CSV table of C-alpha atoms in Angstrom, one decimal:
chain,number,residue,atom,x,y,z
U,64,MET,CA,191.4,67.3,46.6
U,65,ALA,CA,189.1,70.3,47.3
U,66,THR,CA,185.8,68.8,46.4
U,67,VAL,CA,182.5,70.6,47.1
U,68,ALA,CA,181.8,68.3,50.1
U,69,VAL,CA,185.2,69.2,51.7
U,70,GLU,CA,184.8,72.9,51.2
U,71,GLN,CA,181.2,73.1,52.3
U,72,MET,CA,181.7,71.0,55.5
U,73,ARG,CA,185.2,72.3,56.5
U,74,PRO,CA,183.8,75.2,58.6
U,75,ARG,CA,182.0,72.7,60.8
U,76,LEU,CA,185.2,71.1,61.9
U,77,LEU,CA,187.8,72.3,64.4
U,78,THR,CA,191.4,73.3,63.8
U,79,ILE,CA,194.2,71.8,65.8
U,80,GLU,CA,194.5,75.1,67.7
U,81,GLU,CA,190.8,75.1,68.5
U,82,ALA,CA,190.9,71.5,69.7
U,83,THR,CA,194.0,72.3,71.8
U,84,GLN,CA,192.1,75.1,73.5
U,85,ARG,CA,189.3,72.8,74.5
U,86,LEU,CA,191.7,70.2,75.9
U,87,GLN,CA,193.4,72.9,78.0
U,88,GLN,CA,190.1,73.2,79.9
U,89,THR,CA,191.0,70.0,81.7
U,90,GLU,CA,194.7,70.4,82.0
U,91,PRO,CA,197.2,70.9,83.7
U,92,LEU,CA,196.1,68.8,86.7
U,93,GLY,CA,196.8,69.4,90.3
U,94,VAL,CA,196.9,66.4,92.7
U,95,ILE,CA,195.8,66.6,96.3
U,96,PRO,CA,196.2,63.3,98.2
U,97,PHE,CA,193.6,62.6,101.0
U,98,SER,CA,192.5,59.7,103.1
U,99,SER,CA,189.1,58.9,104.6
U,100,ALA,CA,190.9,58.4,107.9
U,101,GLU,CA,191.5,62.2,107.9
U,102,LYS,CA,188.8,64.7,108.6
U,103,ILE,CA,186.9,65.4,105.4
U,104,ALA,CA,183.9,67.7,105.4
U,105,PHE,CA,181.4,68.3,102.6
U,106,ARG,CA,179.2,71.3,102.2
U,107,PHE,CA,176.3,71.8,99.7
U,108,SER,CA,174.6,75.1,99.2
U,109,SER,CA,170.8,75.2,99.5
U,110,GLY,CA,169.1,74.4,96.1
U,111,TRP,CA,172.4,73.4,94.5
U,112,GLU,CA,170.8,70.3,93.0
U,113,THR,CA,168.3,72.2,90.9
U,114,SER,CA,171.0,73.3,88.4
U,115,LEU,CA,173.1,70.1,88.5
U,116,GLU,CA,171.7,68.5,85.4
U,117,ALA,CA,172.1,71.6,83.2
U,118,THR,CA,175.7,72.1,84.3
U,119,PRO,CA,178.4,70.8,82.0
U,120,PRO,CA,180.6,68.1,83.6
U,121,THR,CA,183.8,70.2,83.9
U,122,GLU,CA,182.1,73.3,85.3
U,123,ALA,CA,181.7,74.3,89.0
U,124,VAL,CA,178.6,73.5,91.1
U,125,ASP,CA,177.7,74.7,94.6
U,126,ALA,CA,179.3,71.7,96.3
U,127,PHE,CA,182.5,71.9,98.4
U,128,VAL,CA,184.9,69.6,100.2
U,129,THR,CA,187.4,70.5,102.9
U,130,VAL,CA,190.6,68.5,102.9
U,131,ASP,CA,193.4,69.2,105.4
U,132,GLY,CA,191.8,72.5,106.4
U,133,ASP,CA,191.4,73.8,102.8
U,134,GLU,CA,188.0,74.1,101.1
U,135,HIS,CA,187.8,73.2,97.4
U,136,GLN,CA,184.8,73.8,95.2
U,137,LEU,CA,183.8,70.8,93.1
U,138,THR,CA,182.8,70.4,89.5
U,139,ARG,CA,179.7,68.4,88.5
U,140,GLU,CA,181.9,65.5,87.4
U,141,GLY,CA,183.9,65.8,90.6
U,142,VAL,CA,181.0,65.7,93.0
U,143,GLU,CA,179.4,62.8,91.0
U,144,GLN,CA,182.6,60.8,91.3
U,145,VAL,CA,183.2,61.5,95.0
U,146,ALA,CA,179.6,60.6,95.8
U,147,GLY,CA,179.8,57.5,93.7
U,148,LEU,CA,182.7,56.3,95.9
U,149,VAL,CA,180.1,55.9,98.7
U,150,ASN,CA,177.4,54.6,96.5
U,151,ILE,CA,175.4,57.8,96.3
U,152,SER,CA,174.0,57.8,92.8
U,153,LYS,CA,173.7,60.7,90.2
U,154,LYS,CA,169.9,60.4,90.6
U,155,ASN,CA,170.2,60.9,94.3
U,156,LEU,CA,172.3,64.0,93.8
U,157,LYS,CA,169.8,65.5,91.5
U,158,THR,CA,166.8,64.8,93.7
U,159,LEU,CA,167.8,64.9,97.4
U,160,PRO,CA,167.8,68.3,99.2
U,161,ALA,CA,171.2,69.8,99.9
U,162,ASN,CA,171.1,69.2,103.7
U,163,ILE,CA,170.3,65.4,103.2
U,164,THR,CA,173.1,65.0,100.7
U,165,GLU,CA,175.5,66.8,103.0
U,166,GLN,CA,174.6,64.7,106.0
U,167,ALA,CA,174.9,61.5,104.0
U,168,MET,CA,178.2,62.4,102.5
U,169,ASN,CA,179.8,63.4,105.8
U,170,TYR,CA,178.4,60.3,107.5
U,171,PHE,CA,179.7,57.8,105.0
U,172,TYR,CA,183.1,59.4,104.8
U,173,ASP,CA,183.4,59.5,108.6
U,174,ASN,CA,182.5,55.8,108.8
U,175,MET,CA,183.9,54.1,105.7
U,176,GLY,CA,187.2,53.0,107.1
U,177,GLU,CA,190.6,54.1,105.8
U,178,GLN,CA,190.7,54.6,102.1
U,179,ALA,CA,193.3,56.6,100.2
U,180,TYR,CA,192.5,58.7,97.2
U,181,ASN,CA,193.8,61.5,95.0
U,182,MET,CA,191.6,64.6,94.2
U,183,LEU,CA,192.5,65.9,90.7
U,184,THR,CA,192.1,69.6,90.4
U,185,VAL,CA,191.8,71.9,87.4
U,186,LYS,CA,192.2,75.6,88.1
U,187,GLY,CA,191.7,74.9,91.7
U,188,LEU,CA,188.4,73.0,91.3
U,189,GLY,CA,188.0,69.4,92.5
U,190,SER,CA,187.3,67.7,89.2
U,191,ALA,CA,187.9,64.0,89.7
U,192,PHE,CA,188.8,61.4,92.3
U,193,THR,CA,191.0,58.4,91.7
U,194,ASN,CA,192.9,55.7,93.7
U,195,ARG,CA,196.3,56.7,94.8
U,196,SER,CA,198.0,54.3,92.4
U,197,VAL,CA,196.6,56.0,89.3
U,198,VAL,CA,199.0,58.1,87.2
U,199,PRO,CA,197.0,60.4,84.8
U,200,PHE,CA,198.0,60.2,81.2
U,201,SER,CA,198.0,63.7,79.7
U,202,THR,CA,195.4,64.0,76.9
U,203,LEU,CA,197.3,67.1,75.6
U,204,GLN,CA,200.5,65.1,75.2
U,205,LEU,CA,198.7,62.2,73.7
U,206,PHE,CA,197.0,64.6,71.2
U,207,GLU,CA,200.4,66.0,70.3
U,208,GLN,CA,201.9,62.6,69.8
U,209,THR,CA,198.9,61.6,67.6
U,210,ILE,CA,199.6,64.6,65.4
U,211,GLU,CA,203.3,63.7,65.2
U,212,GLY,CA,202.3,60.2,64.2
U,213,ILE,CA,200.1,61.4,61.4
U,214,HIS,CA,202.8,63.8,60.2
U,215,SER,CA,205.3,61.0,60.2
U,216,LYS,CA,203.1,59.2,57.7
U,217,TYR,CA,201.8,62.3,55.8
U,218,ALA,CA,204.5,65.0,56.1
U,219,GLY,CA,203.0,68.4,56.5
U,220,ALA,CA,199.4,67.3,55.9
U,221,GLU,CA,196.5,69.4,57.2
U,222,ILE,CA,194.7,67.9,60.2
U,223,LEU,CA,191.2,68.8,61.2
U,224,VAL,CA,189.2,67.6,64.2
U,225,ASP,CA,185.6,66.4,64.1
U,226,TYR,CA,183.1,68.6,66.0
U,227,LYS,CA,181.7,65.5,67.7
U,228,PHE,CA,184.2,66.2,70.5
U,229,GLN,CA,184.0,64.9,74.1
U,230,ASN,CA,186.4,66.1,76.8
U,231,THR,CA,185.9,65.5,80.5
U,232,LEU,CA,188.3,64.1,83.1
U,233,SER,CA,186.4,60.7,82.9
U,234,GLU,CA,186.7,60.4,79.2
U,235,THR,CA,188.0,62.2,76.1
U,236,ASN,CA,187.1,61.2,72.5
U,237,ILE,CA,188.8,63.0,69.7
U,238,ASN,CA,188.5,62.3,66.0
U,239,LEU,CA,191.3,63.7,63.9
U,240,ILE,CA,190.8,63.9,60.1
U,241,VAL,CA,193.4,64.1,57.3
U,242,PRO,CA,191.5,65.7,54.4
U,243,ALA,CA,194.2,64.8,51.8
U,244,ASN,CA,194.0,61.1,52.6
U,245,GLU,CA,190.7,60.7,50.8
U,246,ARG,CA,188.8,57.9,49.1
U,247,PHE,CA,185.8,57.9,46.8
U,248,ILE,CA,183.0,55.3,47.4
U,249,THR,CA,181.1,54.4,44.2
U,250,GLY,CA,177.7,52.9,43.8
U,251,GLY,CA,176.5,53.9,47.2
U,252,ALA,CA,173.2,55.3,46.0
U,253,MET,CA,173.2,57.9,48.8
U,254,GLY,CA,170.5,60.5,48.4
U,255,ASP,CA,172.4,63.3,50.2
U,256,ILE,CA,175.0,63.7,47.4
U,257,PRO,CA,174.2,66.5,44.9
U,258,ALA,CA,174.1,65.6,41.2
U,259,GLY,CA,177.6,65.4,39.7
U,260,GLU,CA,179.4,65.2,43.1
U,261,ARG,CA,181.3,62.2,44.4
U,262,ASP,CA,180.9,60.3,47.7
U,263,VAL,CA,184.2,61.4,49.4
U,264,TRP,CA,185.7,60.0,52.6
U,265,SER,CA,188.9,60.8,54.5
U,266,ALA,CA,191.0,58.7,56.8
U,267,GLY,CA,191.8,59.7,60.3
U,268,ILE,CA,192.6,58.6,63.9
U,269,HIS,CA,190.3,58.3,66.9
U,270,LEU,CA,192.0,59.0,70.3
U,271,THR,CA,190.4,58.0,73.6
U,272,ASN,CA,191.8,58.8,77.0
U,273,SER,CA,190.7,59.1,80.6
U,274,LEU,CA,192.6,61.4,82.9
U,275,SER,CA,191.0,59.6,85.8
U,276,ALA,CA,191.7,56.1,84.3
U,277,LYS,CA,188.0,55.2,84.1
U,278,SER,CA,188.6,53.8,80.6
U,279,PRO,CA,191.6,52.6,78.6
U,280,THR,CA,193.7,54.8,76.4
U,281,ALA,CA,193.2,53.9,72.7
U,282,ILE,CA,194.3,54.7,69.2
U,283,GLU,CA,191.9,53.5,66.6
U,284,SER,CA,191.0,54.2,62.9
U,285,TYR,CA,188.5,56.9,62.1
U,286,LEU,CA,186.8,57.0,58.7
U,287,PHE,CA,185.0,60.3,57.9
U,288,ARG,CA,182.4,60.8,55.3
U,289,TRP,CA,182.2,64.4,54.2
U,290,TRP,CA,178.6,64.5,53.1
U,291,CYS,CA,176.6,64.7,56.3
U,292,THR,CA,179.9,64.7,58.3
U,293,ASN,CA,179.3,61.2,59.7
U,294,GLY,CA,182.1,59.0,60.7
U,295,ALA,CA,182.9,55.5,61.8
U,296,ILE,CA,185.3,54.2,64.5
U,297,GLU,CA,186.9,50.8,63.9
U,298,SER,CA,188.3,49.1,67.1
U,299,LEU,CA,191.6,47.4,66.7
U,300,GLY,CA,191.7,45.4,70.0
U,301,SER,CA,195.1,44.9,71.5
U,302,VAL,CA,196.8,46.8,68.7
U,303,GLY,CA,195.3,50.1,69.6
U,304,THR,CA,194.7,49.9,73.4
U,305,TRP,CA,197.2,50.7,76.2
U,306,ASN,CA,196.4,48.4,79.1
U,307,ARG,CA,197.6,49.9,82.4
U,308,ARG,CA,197.8,46.5,84.1
U,309,SER,CA,200.0,44.9,81.4
U,310,ASN,CA,201.7,47.9,79.9
U,311,GLY,CA,202.1,49.9,83.1
U,312,GLN,CA,201.6,53.6,84.0
U,313,THR,CA,204.7,55.0,82.4
U,314,GLU,CA,205.8,57.7,80.0
U,315,GLY,CA,206.0,54.9,77.4
U,316,VAL,CA,202.3,55.5,76.6
U,317,TYR,CA,203.2,58.6,74.6
U,318,SER,CA,205.7,57.0,72.3
U,319,TRP,CA,203.3,54.0,72.0
U,320,ALA,CA,200.6,56.4,70.8
U,321,LYS,CA,202.8,57.9,68.1
U,322,ASP,CA,203.8,54.4,66.9
U,323,SER,CA,200.2,53.1,66.9
U,324,VAL,CA,199.1,55.9,64.7
U,325,LYS,CA,201.3,54.8,61.9
U,326,GLU,CA,200.2,51.2,62.3
U,327,VAL,CA,196.6,52.3,62.1
U,328,LEU,CA,197.1,54.5,59.0
U,329,ASP,CA,199.0,51.7,57.2
U,330,GLY,CA,195.8,49.7,57.1
U,331,MET,CA,193.4,52.3,55.8
U,332,GLU,CA,193.3,51.0,52.3
U,333,THR,CA,191.9,47.7,53.5
U,334,ARG,CA,189.3,49.4,55.6
U,335,PHE,CA,188.0,51.6,52.7
U,336,SER,CA,187.9,48.5,50.5
U,337,LYS,CA,185.6,46.9,53.1
U,338,ILE,CA,183.3,49.9,53.1
U,339,GLN,CA,183.2,49.8,49.3
U,340,ARG,CA,182.1,46.2,49.4
U,341,LEU,CA,179.1,47.1,51.5
U,342,THR,CA,177.6,48.8,48.5
U,343,GLU,CA,177.2,45.4,46.9
U,344,ILE,CA,175.2,43.8,49.7
U,345,GLU,CA,171.6,44.5,48.9
U,346,MET,CA,168.9,44.3,51.5
U,347,GLN,CA,165.3,43.3,50.7
U,348,GLY,CA,162.1,43.8,52.5
U,349,ALA,CA,161.7,42.1,55.9
U,350,ASN,CA,165.4,41.1,55.8
U,351,THR,CA,166.4,44.7,56.4
U,352,GLY,CA,164.4,44.6,59.6
U,353,GLU,CA,166.2,41.4,60.7
U,354,VAL,CA,169.6,42.9,60.2
U,355,LEU,CA,168.6,46.1,62.1
U,356,ARG,CA,167.2,44.1,65.0
U,357,GLN,CA,170.4,42.1,65.3
U,358,ILE,CA,172.4,45.4,65.3
U,359,PHE,CA,170.1,47.1,67.7
U,360,ASN,CA,170.0,44.2,70.1
U,361,GLU,CA,173.7,43.5,69.9
U,362,TYR,CA,174.6,47.1,70.9
U,363,LYS,CA,171.6,48.0,72.9
U,364,VAL,CA,170.8,51.0,70.7
U,365,PRO,CA,168.3,53.4,72.5
U,366,LEU,CA,164.8,53.7,71.0
U,367,ALA,CA,165.3,57.3,69.9
U,368,GLN,CA,168.4,56.3,67.8
U,369,ARG,CA,166.6,53.3,66.4
U,370,GLU,CA,163.8,55.5,65.1
U,371,SER,CA,166.4,57.9,63.6
U,372,VAL,CA,168.1,55.1,61.7
U,373,GLN,CA,164.8,53.7,60.4
U,374,ASN,CA,163.6,57.1,59.3
U,375,THR,CA,166.8,57.6,57.4
U,376,LEU,CA,166.4,54.3,55.6
U,377,LEU,CA,162.8,55.1,54.6
U,378,ASP,CA,164.2,58.0,52.5
U,379,ALA,CA,166.9,55.8,50.8
U,380,ASP,CA,166.5,55.0,47.1
U,381,ALA,CA,168.0,51.6,47.6
U,382,ILE,CA,169.0,49.8,50.8
U,383,THR,CA,172.4,48.1,51.1
U,384,MET,CA,174.6,47.4,54.0
U,385,TYR,CA,176.3,50.7,53.0
U,386,THR,CA,173.1,52.7,53.5
U,387,VAL,CA,172.5,50.8,56.8
U,388,MET,CA,176.0,51.8,58.0
U,389,ASN,CA,175.5,55.4,57.1
U,390,ALA,CA,172.1,55.6,58.6
U,391,ILE,CA,173.6,54.5,61.9
U,392,THR,CA,176.5,56.9,61.8
U,393,GLN,CA,174.4,59.8,60.7
U,394,SER,CA,172.3,59.4,63.8
U,395,ALA,CA,175.4,60.2,65.8
U,396,ASN,CA,175.3,63.8,64.5
U,397,ASN,CA,172.3,64.7,66.7
U,398,VAL,CA,173.0,63.2,70.1
U,399,ASP,CA,175.3,63.9,73.0
U,400,ALA,CA,179.0,63.2,72.6
U,401,ALA,CA,179.1,59.9,74.6
U,402,ARG,CA,176.2,58.4,72.6
U,403,ALA,CA,177.7,59.7,69.4
U,404,HIS,CA,180.9,57.8,69.8
U,405,SER,CA,179.0,54.7,70.7
U,406,LEU,CA,177.0,54.9,67.5
U,407,MET,CA,180.1,55.6,65.4
U,408,ARG,CA,181.7,52.4,66.9
U,409,ILE,CA,178.6,50.4,65.8
U,410,GLY,CA,179.0,51.8,62.3
U,411,GLY,CA,182.7,51.0,62.4
U,412,ASN,CA,181.9,47.3,63.1
U,413,ILE,CA,179.5,47.0,60.1
U,414,PRO,CA,182.3,46.6,57.4
U,415,ASN,CA,183.8,43.7,59.5
U,416,SER,CA,180.4,42.0,59.7
U,417,VAL,CA,179.7,38.8,57.7
U,418,TYR,CA,176.2,38.8,56.2
U,419,ASP,CA,174.6,37.4,53.1
U,420,SER,CA,171.1,38.7,52.9
U,421,ASP,CA,169.7,36.2,50.3
U,422,ARG,CA,171.2,33.1,51.8
U,423,ALA,CA,170.2,34.2,55.3
U,424,ARG,CA,166.6,34.6,54.2
U,425,VAL,CA,166.5,31.2,52.4
U,426,TRP,CA,168.1,29.5,55.4
U,427,LYS,CA,165.6,30.9,57.9
U,428,GLU,CA,162.6,30.0,55.8
U,429,GLY,CA,163.7,26.6,54.6
U,430,ASN,CA,166.2,25.0,57.0
U,431,SER,CA,165.4,21.7,58.6
U,432,SER,CA,167.6,22.2,61.7
U,433,GLY,CA,166.2,22.7,65.2
U,434,PRO,CA,164.7,26.1,66.1
U,435,GLY,CA,167.7,26.9,68.3
U,436,SER,CA,170.3,26.2,65.6
U,437,LYS,CA,172.7,29.0,64.6
U,438,ASN,CA,172.1,30.6,61.2
U,439,PRO,CA,175.5,30.3,59.4
U,440,TYR,CA,174.7,33.4,57.4
U,441,GLU,CA,173.6,35.7,60.1
U,442,ILE,CA,175.3,39.0,60.8
U,443,ARG,CA,178.4,38.4,62.9
U,444,MET,CA,180.3,41.1,64.7
U,445,ASP,CA,184.0,40.2,64.5
């Protein structure tokens, strides 16, 4: 199992202990109920906005709120959320002087009518704001249940965590990797693999959670390529997502997470087979551009990442849907965590796409249907 790729790239990944320490930066949570009908006072230090953009989401800024006579300092994420409740944008926070922001916040909260919220605190800092009805799901407990689920499938297996790690109160994205659950892709013609080495992948689990319930809790498949440490997230729809409206806000989410892990891991062989088949779909000339445009437009990929993908493909010895997929996921290694997980999801959709490059080109050049007719061989995101 210990290939050169695994041993070379292992130091870049996190241990379970290291990942747990990062998660502990946003838990345990304190909950302070407050209502806009009560006296709420905001205070902003002069010049506070100048350092806002450079401050990580979970760290304190020079912004404060007094609730029930007690003043609490806010984190960047906390002040952005409480300002957003009265439609003061992040751009406004970064550009308006402190006294203007303070006046606006106090005015709107004095005149918004009765609204009930919870302020979630971490180590005493006001870190997120939610409706009273929201029950936070502990990311630490979900992480522990995910690990238990993996070990119920692979007893005692080593688990590592991808360094592309996002953890705020609004959204946490964690990619767990099982090095021993590996597959080798053949015929990929990837230029980043040293002579004599194999293109090794490992199966894993992607965990998403939001302590402030801004996004759903989800358990999905994660497929990790050791060379270049790029990975793909495959969405599983209703199978891997806990819907608060239909499933409720109960402790059942934790046992669900553990059970979902096994269901995801049971389907890994099929997912790797789909990736292997991508190596057989060759791209030619202008047709490569057509496929990329469809992908870029479908997922609204930013210009910088489009250029990164295109530059990676320029260096490829041969272009297949496999190299396209890897060019997209490799671009996730050099962007912020939120964008990285978006790009990895795009890559995860490629194996489930339906595309026949030759027939698509012939159809487009020689069809007699109307100009608005659907190409039956175009790329389709299932």
